[in-house]
Amino acid sequence: MQRVIRNFSIDNPTEFKQKLFDWSKQYETVVWLDSNNYQQKYSSFDCMLAVEEFTSIKTDYFNAFEKLKEYQSLTKDYIFGYISYDVKNDVEALESNNPDSLHFPDLFFFQPQKLITIKDKNVVFSYLNLIDDELEEDFEEITQANPTIINYEIRKPKDNHSLKIKLRIHKNQYRQKVTEILDHIHKGDIYEANFCQEFYVENVNIDSYEMYKHLNAISEPPFATFLRKEDLYLLSASPERYIKKENNKIISQPIKGTAKRFVNKVDDDKIAFDLSRDDKERSENIMIVDLIRNDLSKTAKKGSVNVEELCNVYTFKQVHQMISTVTSTVDDSTHPVDIIKKTFPMGSMTGAPKVSALKIIEELEESKRGLYSGTVGYFTPDGNFDFNVIIRSILYNKSNQYLSFSVGSAITSKSIPEKEYEECLLKAKAMKHVLTN
């Protein structure tokens, strides 16, 4: 079935984007991807919305990548969705036995009936199964709507004092677990492990759309995502790209290294500079770069793996981050799903060596990661793709009124448990803020 495509010109992209997001509330299957106009390499669009399933696939981790490969090959269209962290069990002989209160399926993708993309002042509507003048009518409906605009920076706090955020791992227990990871490192079992902890709220009702708007407004990351699958929601302010395919070029951009922002510009510039020179943060990043070089080499043309940038510091509204860019070239015959499978789960959320780190993580963490530290993204009809890393995110199951957000840090031989705990609290700051204000 062919897509019907229409191009429209708009005067105010920011306002149209707000109207478009509000319009998406009527659909039970939604993927919203927003670059927030962040000036980054390899950006394809400003904003993209996919809604309403034409076809879909939902599965647990068992043979998940083969099922996705078959679905993507048969569809040969745009498909949007996610791969949860626990699909690692399809790649290696691993298990996920920690408690799960969110109950997201391990893998979900759908072929959207309606796909809308914004780039500068151009909007492209791409519809399947078109009914009469539905496309033009939708554009008019979106254009004529009144957007709900709230200044989240200055609005008064809501009455959320009764909302109690609980910790799955308390500070003393966290210190003990990081010490255990350091023991593994000193014995030579691993070099680095990304250790995560969950914060959660029970018996909670939230407006997921408004909460996402707030989270996005105070963060403005380049890989922001809102995902809805019926009563399951992801509200993500992710700054990190996992992996992208542009024709034969593969791009991975791991983040390792975090520093807080300061209001005073002199102090802010200094801490960003200090981050760029920090031996511990650089060693974290370089270890993961080496891991990703190895992962990409599994599908790359010989000699094509290249580190385009190493340990560059980027500034976001909440934090400074150290980012590297690793690229490779693949043959035309290489299936796009195989490229993802050979690199999954992403190195920045695991450790090195990867399999050993994954086993230690599973033993010490107290909750199943699920979609956290998994990935959301899309495939194009010609086999290109782009996927983020699900961090700085709120996960919500509306049916059982359970809300969760997790944070982590990379533990290396130079780690100090107290400082790692402080880094986790820094990363949790934006999610805590939107939940309590």
Coordinates of C-alpha atoms in Angstrom, one line a residue:
M1 CA 0.0 0.0 0.0
Q2 CA 1.4 3.4 -1.1
R3 CA 1.6 6.4 1.2
V4 CA -0.2 9.6 0.2
I5 CA 2.2 12.5 0.8
R6 CA 1.3 16.2 1.1
N7 CA 3.7 19.2 1.8
F8 CA 2.4 22.2 3.6
S9 CA 4.2 25.5 4.5
I10 CA 3.7 27.0 8.0
D11 CA 4.6 30.4 9.4
N12 CA 5.2 29.5 13.0
P13 CA 6.9 26.0 13.5
T14 CA 7.0 26.4 17.3
E15 CA 3.3 27.0 17.5
F16 CA 2.4 24.3 15.0
K17 CA 4.5 21.8 16.9
Q18 CA 2.5 22.6 20.1
K19 CA -0.8 22.2 18.3
L20 CA 0.4 18.9 16.7
F21 CA 1.3 17.4 20.1
D22 CA -2.0 18.4 21.6
W23 CA -3.8 16.9 18.5
S24 CA -2.1 13.5 19.1
K25 CA -4.0 13.0 22.4
Q26 CA -6.9 11.3 20.6
Y27 CA -4.7 8.3 19.6
E28 CA -3.9 5.3 21.7
T29 CA -0.6 4.5 19.8
V30 CA 1.8 7.5 19.6
V31 CA 5.5 8.1 19.0
W32 CA 6.6 11.7 19.2
L33 CA 10.2 12.6 18.5
D34 CA 11.5 16.1 19.1
S35 CA 15.1 17.4 18.5
N36 CA 14.2 20.7 20.2
N37 CA 16.1 22.5 17.4
Y38 CA 19.3 21.4 19.1
Q39 CA 22.3 22.1 16.7
Q40 CA 23.7 18.6 16.3
K41 CA 25.4 16.5 13.7
Y42 CA 23.2 14.1 11.7
S43 CA 19.9 15.7 12.4
S44 CA 17.1 14.7 9.9
F45 CA 14.1 16.6 11.2
D46 CA 12.9 19.1 13.9
C47 CA 10.0 17.0 15.0
M48 CA 8.2 13.8 14.0
L49 CA 4.8 12.3 15.0
A50 CA 3.6 8.8 14.2
V51 CA 0.1 7.7 15.3
E52 CA -2.5 5.0 14.8
E53 CA -1.4 1.4 14.0
F54 CA -1.9 0.0 10.5
T55 CA 0.2 -3.1 11.4
S56 CA 2.2 -3.8 14.5
I57 CA 4.4 -6.4 16.3
K58 CA 4.6 -7.0 20.1
T59 CA 6.7 -9.7 21.6
D60 CA 8.8 -10.8 24.6
Y61 CA 12.6 -11.0 24.2
F62 CA 12.6 -14.6 22.9
N63 CA 13.7 -14.4 19.2
A64 CA 12.8 -10.7 19.4
F65 CA 15.4 -9.5 16.8
E66 CA 14.5 -12.2 14.3
K67 CA 10.8 -11.3 14.6
L68 CA 11.6 -7.6 14.2
K69 CA 13.8 -8.5 11.2
E70 CA 11.0 -10.3 9.5
Y71 CA 8.5 -7.6 10.3
Q72 CA 10.8 -4.8 9.0
S73 CA 11.6 -6.8 5.8
L74 CA 7.9 -7.5 5.1
T75 CA 6.7 -4.0 5.8
K76 CA 9.3 -2.0 3.9
D77 CA 7.7 1.1 5.3
Y78 CA 8.2 3.5 8.2
I79 CA 7.9 1.6 11.5
F80 CA 8.3 3.2 14.9
G81 CA 8.7 1.6 18.3
Y82 CA 11.1 0.5 21.1
I83 CA 13.4 -2.3 22.2
S84 CA 13.6 -2.7 25.9
Y85 CA 16.9 -3.3 27.7
D86 CA 15.8 -6.9 28.5
V87 CA 16.0 -7.9 24.8
K88 CA 19.7 -8.4 25.8
N89 CA 18.5 -11.9 26.7
D90 CA 17.9 -12.6 23.0
V91 CA 21.5 -11.6 22.2
E92 CA 23.3 -13.4 25.0
A93 CA 22.5 -16.2 27.5
L94 CA 21.3 -13.8 30.1
E95 CA 18.2 -13.4 32.3
S96 CA 16.1 -10.6 33.8
N97 CA 14.7 -11.8 37.2
N98 CA 14.4 -8.6 39.1
P99 CA 10.9 -7.3 40.0
D100 CA 8.9 -5.4 37.3
S101 CA 6.0 -3.2 38.2
L102 CA 5.6 -1.4 34.8
H103 CA 4.9 -4.4 32.6
F104 CA 5.9 -3.0 29.2
P105 CA 6.2 -5.6 26.5
D106 CA 9.9 -6.3 25.7
L107 CA 9.6 -5.1 22.0
F108 CA 6.9 -3.1 20.2
F109 CA 6.9 -1.6 16.7
F110 CA 4.1 -0.3 14.5
Q111 CA 3.5 0.9 11.0
P112 CA 1.7 4.3 11.5
Q113 CA -1.3 5.2 9.4
K114 CA -0.4 8.8 10.0
L115 CA 3.1 10.2 9.9
I116 CA 3.8 14.0 10.2
T117 CA 7.3 15.5 10.0
I118 CA 8.3 19.1 10.6
K119 CA 11.6 20.6 9.2
D120 CA 12.0 24.4 9.4
K121 CA 8.8 25.8 8.0
N122 CA 7.8 22.7 6.0
V123 CA 5.4 20.0 7.2
V124 CA 5.1 16.7 5.4
F125 CA 1.9 14.6 6.0
S126 CA 2.4 10.9 5.0
Y127 CA -0.8 8.8 5.3
L128 CA -1.7 5.1 4.7
N129 CA -5.3 3.9 4.1
L130 CA -6.4 7.4 3.3
I131 CA -10.2 8.2 3.6
D132 CA -11.4 11.0 1.2
D133 CA -10.0 14.4 2.3
E134 CA -8.8 13.2 5.7
L135 CA -5.3 14.5 5.3
E136 CA -6.2 18.0 4.4
E137 CA -8.9 18.0 7.1
D138 CA -6.4 17.0 9.7
F139 CA -4.0 19.8 8.6
E140 CA -6.8 22.3 8.9
E141 CA -7.9 20.9 12.3
I142 CA -4.3 21.2 13.7
T143 CA -3.8 24.7 12.2
Q144 CA -7.0 26.1 13.6
A145 CA -6.6 24.7 17.1
N146 CA -5.6 26.8 20.1
P147 CA -2.4 25.5 21.5
T148 CA -2.1 25.0 25.3
I149 CA 1.0 27.1 26.1
I150 CA 2.3 27.1 29.7
N151 CA 5.5 28.7 30.9
Y152 CA 6.8 25.9 32.9
E153 CA 9.8 27.9 34.1
I154 CA 7.7 30.3 36.2
R155 CA 4.4 28.6 36.9
K156 CA 3.4 28.1 40.5
P157 CA 3.9 24.7 42.0
K158 CA 0.9 22.3 42.0
D159 CA -0.3 20.6 45.1
N160 CA 1.8 17.5 44.8
H161 CA 2.9 17.4 48.4
S162 CA 1.2 14.0 48.9
L163 CA 3.2 12.4 46.1
K164 CA 5.8 10.3 47.7
I165 CA 8.8 9.3 45.7
K166 CA 10.4 6.1 47.0
L167 CA 13.9 4.7 46.5
R168 CA 14.4 1.1 45.5
I169 CA 18.0 1.3 46.8
H170 CA 18.8 3.5 49.8
K171 CA 22.1 5.4 50.2
N172 CA 23.9 2.9 52.5
Q173 CA 22.8 0.0 50.4
Y174 CA 23.9 1.9 47.2
R175 CA 27.4 2.4 48.8
Q176 CA 27.6 -1.3 49.6
K177 CA 26.7 -2.3 46.0
V178 CA 29.1 0.1 44.4
T179 CA 31.8 -1.3 46.7
E180 CA 31.0 -4.8 45.4
I181 CA 31.3 -3.6 41.8
L182 CA 34.7 -2.1 42.7
D183 CA 35.7 -5.5 44.1
H184 CA 34.9 -7.0 40.7
I185 CA 36.9 -4.3 39.0
H186 CA 39.9 -4.8 41.2
K187 CA 39.8 -8.6 40.7
G188 CA 39.8 -8.0 36.9
D189 CA 36.3 -9.3 36.2
I190 CA 35.3 -6.0 34.5
Y191 CA 36.7 -2.6 33.8
E192 CA 33.4 -0.6 34.1
A193 CA 29.8 -1.2 34.9
N194 CA 26.8 1.1 34.5
F195 CA 24.9 0.6 37.8
C196 CA 21.3 1.9 38.0
Q197 CA 18.7 2.5 40.6
E198 CA 15.0 3.1 40.5
F199 CA 12.8 5.8 42.0
Y200 CA 9.1 5.1 42.0
V201 CA 5.6 6.3 43.0
E202 CA 2.7 4.1 43.7
N203 CA -1.1 4.8 43.4
V204 CA -0.5 7.9 41.3
N205 CA -2.6 9.6 38.6
I206 CA -0.8 12.0 36.3
D207 CA -1.5 13.9 33.1
S208 CA 1.2 12.3 31.0
Y209 CA 1.0 14.9 28.2
E210 CA 1.3 17.9 30.5
M211 CA 4.1 16.2 32.5
Y212 CA 6.0 15.5 29.3
K213 CA 5.7 19.1 28.2
H214 CA 7.1 20.2 31.5
L215 CA 10.0 17.7 31.4
N216 CA 10.8 18.7 27.9
A217 CA 10.6 22.5 28.6
I218 CA 13.1 22.4 31.4
S219 CA 15.5 20.0 29.6
E220 CA 15.2 20.7 25.8
P221 CA 17.3 17.6 24.8
P222 CA 18.0 16.6 21.2
F223 CA 16.3 13.1 21.5
A224 CA 13.1 13.9 23.4
T225 CA 10.4 11.3 23.1
F226 CA 6.8 10.8 24.1
L227 CA 5.5 7.3 23.6
R228 CA 2.1 5.9 24.3
K229 CA 0.9 2.4 23.8
E230 CA -2.7 2.4 25.3
D231 CA -2.1 2.7 29.1
L232 CA 1.7 2.6 28.9
Y233 CA 3.6 5.9 28.6
L234 CA 7.2 7.0 28.2
L235 CA 8.1 10.6 28.9
S236 CA 11.7 11.0 27.9
A237 CA 14.2 13.9 27.9
S238 CA 17.0 11.9 26.5
P239 CA 20.2 13.7 25.3
E240 CA 21.8 10.6 23.9
R241 CA 21.7 8.9 20.4
Y242 CA 22.2 5.2 20.5
I243 CA 22.7 4.4 16.8
K244 CA 21.8 5.9 13.4
K245 CA 22.1 4.5 9.9
E246 CA 22.4 7.0 7.0
N247 CA 22.7 4.9 3.8
N248 CA 25.9 2.9 4.4
K249 CA 27.1 5.0 7.3
I250 CA 26.5 4.0 11.0
I251 CA 26.8 6.6 13.7
S252 CA 26.9 5.9 17.5
Q253 CA 27.2 8.8 20.0
P254 CA 27.8 7.5 23.6
I255 CA 27.5 9.8 26.6
K256 CA 29.8 9.2 29.6
G257 CA 30.7 12.1 31.9
T258 CA 28.3 14.5 33.6
A259 CA 28.7 17.8 35.4
K260 CA 26.0 20.1 36.8
R261 CA 25.2 23.6 35.4
F262 CA 25.9 26.9 37.2
V263 CA 23.9 30.1 36.9
N264 CA 27.1 32.2 36.9
K265 CA 28.7 32.0 33.4
V266 CA 32.2 32.0 34.7
D267 CA 31.5 29.1 37.1
D268 CA 29.5 27.3 34.4
D269 CA 32.3 27.6 31.8
K270 CA 34.9 26.5 34.4
I271 CA 33.0 23.3 35.3
A272 CA 32.5 22.4 31.7
F273 CA 36.3 22.9 31.1
D274 CA 37.1 20.8 34.2
L275 CA 34.8 18.1 32.9
S276 CA 36.7 18.0 29.6
R277 CA 40.0 17.5 31.5
D278 CA 38.7 15.1 34.2
D279 CA 40.8 11.9 34.0
K280 CA 38.1 9.7 35.6
E281 CA 35.3 11.0 33.3
R282 CA 37.5 10.7 30.2
S283 CA 38.5 7.1 31.1
E284 CA 34.8 6.2 31.4
N285 CA 34.1 7.6 28.0
I286 CA 37.1 6.1 26.3
M287 CA 36.3 2.6 27.7
I288 CA 32.8 2.8 26.2
V289 CA 34.2 4.2 22.9
D290 CA 36.5 1.1 22.7
L291 CA 33.5 -1.2 23.4
I292 CA 31.4 0.5 20.7
R293 CA 34.3 0.4 18.2
N294 CA 34.3 -3.4 18.8
D295 CA 30.5 -3.7 18.4
L296 CA 30.4 -1.7 15.2
S297 CA 33.3 -3.8 13.7
K298 CA 31.0 -6.8 13.8
T299 CA 29.1 -5.4 10.8
A300 CA 31.5 -2.9 9.4
K301 CA 33.6 -3.0 6.2
K302 CA 37.2 -3.7 7.1
G303 CA 39.1 -0.7 8.4
S304 CA 36.0 1.6 8.3
V305 CA 35.4 2.1 12.1
N306 CA 36.4 5.6 13.0
V307 CA 36.2 7.9 16.1
E308 CA 35.0 11.2 14.7
E309 CA 35.1 13.0 18.0
L310 CA 36.4 11.9 21.4
C311 CA 35.3 13.3 24.8
N312 CA 33.8 16.5 23.5
V313 CA 31.7 18.4 26.1
Y314 CA 28.2 19.5 25.1
T315 CA 25.9 21.8 27.2
F316 CA 22.3 21.1 27.9
K317 CA 19.8 23.1 30.1
Q318 CA 20.3 20.7 33.1
V319 CA 23.8 19.4 32.7
H320 CA 27.1 19.3 30.8
Q321 CA 27.8 16.0 29.1
M322 CA 30.8 14.4 27.5
I323 CA 30.0 12.8 24.2
S324 CA 32.0 10.9 21.6
T325 CA 31.0 10.0 18.0
V326 CA 32.0 6.6 16.5
T327 CA 31.2 5.7 12.9
S328 CA 31.5 2.8 10.5
T329 CA 30.6 1.8 7.0
V330 CA 28.5 -1.3 6.1
D331 CA 27.8 -3.2 3.0
D332 CA 24.4 -2.8 1.1
S333 CA 23.7 -6.5 1.9
T334 CA 23.8 -6.0 5.7
H335 CA 20.3 -6.1 7.2
P336 CA 19.6 -3.0 9.4
V337 CA 18.2 -5.1 12.2
D338 CA 21.4 -7.1 12.4
I339 CA 23.4 -3.9 12.9
I340 CA 21.3 -3.1 16.0
K341 CA 21.4 -6.6 17.3
K342 CA 25.2 -6.7 17.1
T343 CA 25.5 -3.5 19.2
F344 CA 22.6 -4.1 21.7
P345 CA 22.3 -3.2 24.5
M346 CA 24.3 0.0 24.0
G347 CA 27.7 0.2 25.6
S348 CA 27.0 3.4 27.6
M349 CA 24.3 1.6 29.6
T350 CA 26.2 -1.6 30.2
G351 CA 30.0 -1.7 30.8
A352 CA 33.1 -3.5 29.7
P353 CA 33.5 -6.3 29.0
K354 CA 29.8 -6.2 28.1
V355 CA 28.5 -9.7 29.0
S356 CA 30.4 -9.8 32.3
A357 CA 29.1 -6.4 33.2
L358 CA 25.5 -7.3 32.3
K359 CA 25.7 -10.3 34.7
I360 CA 27.0 -8.3 37.6
I361 CA 24.4 -5.5 36.9
E362 CA 21.6 -8.1 37.1
E363 CA 22.8 -9.5 40.4
L364 CA 23.1 -6.1 42.1
E365 CA 20.2 -4.0 40.7
E366 CA 16.9 -4.3 42.6
S367 CA 14.4 -3.8 39.7
K368 CA 14.0 -4.9 36.1
R369 CA 15.1 -2.1 33.8
G370 CA 12.5 -2.7 31.1
L371 CA 12.3 0.2 28.7
Y372 CA 14.8 2.3 30.8
S373 CA 18.2 2.1 29.1
G374 CA 16.5 0.5 26.1
T375 CA 15.8 2.5 22.9
V376 CA 13.0 4.2 20.9
G377 CA 13.3 5.1 17.3
Y378 CA 12.2 4.3 13.7
F379 CA 13.1 2.6 10.5
T380 CA 12.6 4.2 7.1
P381 CA 11.3 2.3 4.0
D382 CA 14.9 2.2 2.6
G383 CA 16.3 0.6 5.7
N384 CA 17.8 3.7 7.4
F385 CA 17.1 4.1 11.1
D386 CA 17.7 6.3 14.2
F387 CA 17.4 5.3 17.8
N388 CA 18.0 7.1 21.1
V389 CA 19.0 5.9 24.6
I390 CA 16.1 5.9 27.1
I391 CA 17.6 7.9 30.0
R392 CA 16.3 11.0 31.9
S393 CA 12.8 9.4 31.5
I394 CA 9.6 8.8 33.3
L395 CA 7.8 5.5 32.7
Y396 CA 4.1 5.2 33.7
N397 CA 1.6 2.4 33.7
K398 CA -1.8 4.2 34.0
S399 CA -3.7 0.9 34.6
N400 CA -1.9 0.0 37.8
Q401 CA -1.0 3.6 38.7
Y402 CA 2.7 2.9 38.9
L403 CA 5.3 5.5 37.9
S404 CA 9.0 5.0 37.7
F405 CA 12.3 6.7 36.8
S406 CA 15.8 5.3 37.0
V407 CA 19.2 6.8 36.9
G408 CA 22.7 5.4 36.8
S409 CA 26.4 6.1 36.6
A410 CA 29.5 4.3 35.3
I411 CA 31.6 2.7 38.0
T412 CA 35.3 2.4 37.3
S413 CA 38.4 1.8 39.4
K414 CA 38.5 5.6 40.2
S415 CA 34.9 5.8 41.4
I416 CA 34.0 7.0 44.9
P417 CA 30.6 5.7 46.0
E418 CA 29.5 9.0 47.5
K419 CA 30.3 10.9 44.3
E420 CA 28.5 8.3 42.2
Y421 CA 25.5 8.7 44.4
E422 CA 25.6 12.5 43.9
E423 CA 25.8 12.0 40.2
C424 CA 22.7 9.9 40.3
L425 CA 20.8 12.6 42.2
L426 CA 21.9 15.2 39.7
K427 CA 20.5 13.1 36.8
A428 CA 17.3 12.5 38.7
K429 CA 16.8 16.3 39.3
A430 CA 14.6 17.0 36.3
M431 CA 12.2 14.1 36.8
K432 CA 11.8 14.9 40.5
H433 CA 11.1 18.5 39.7
V434 CA 8.3 17.8 37.3
L435 CA 6.7 15.3 39.7
T436 CA 6.7 17.7 42.6
N437 CA 6.1 21.0 40.9

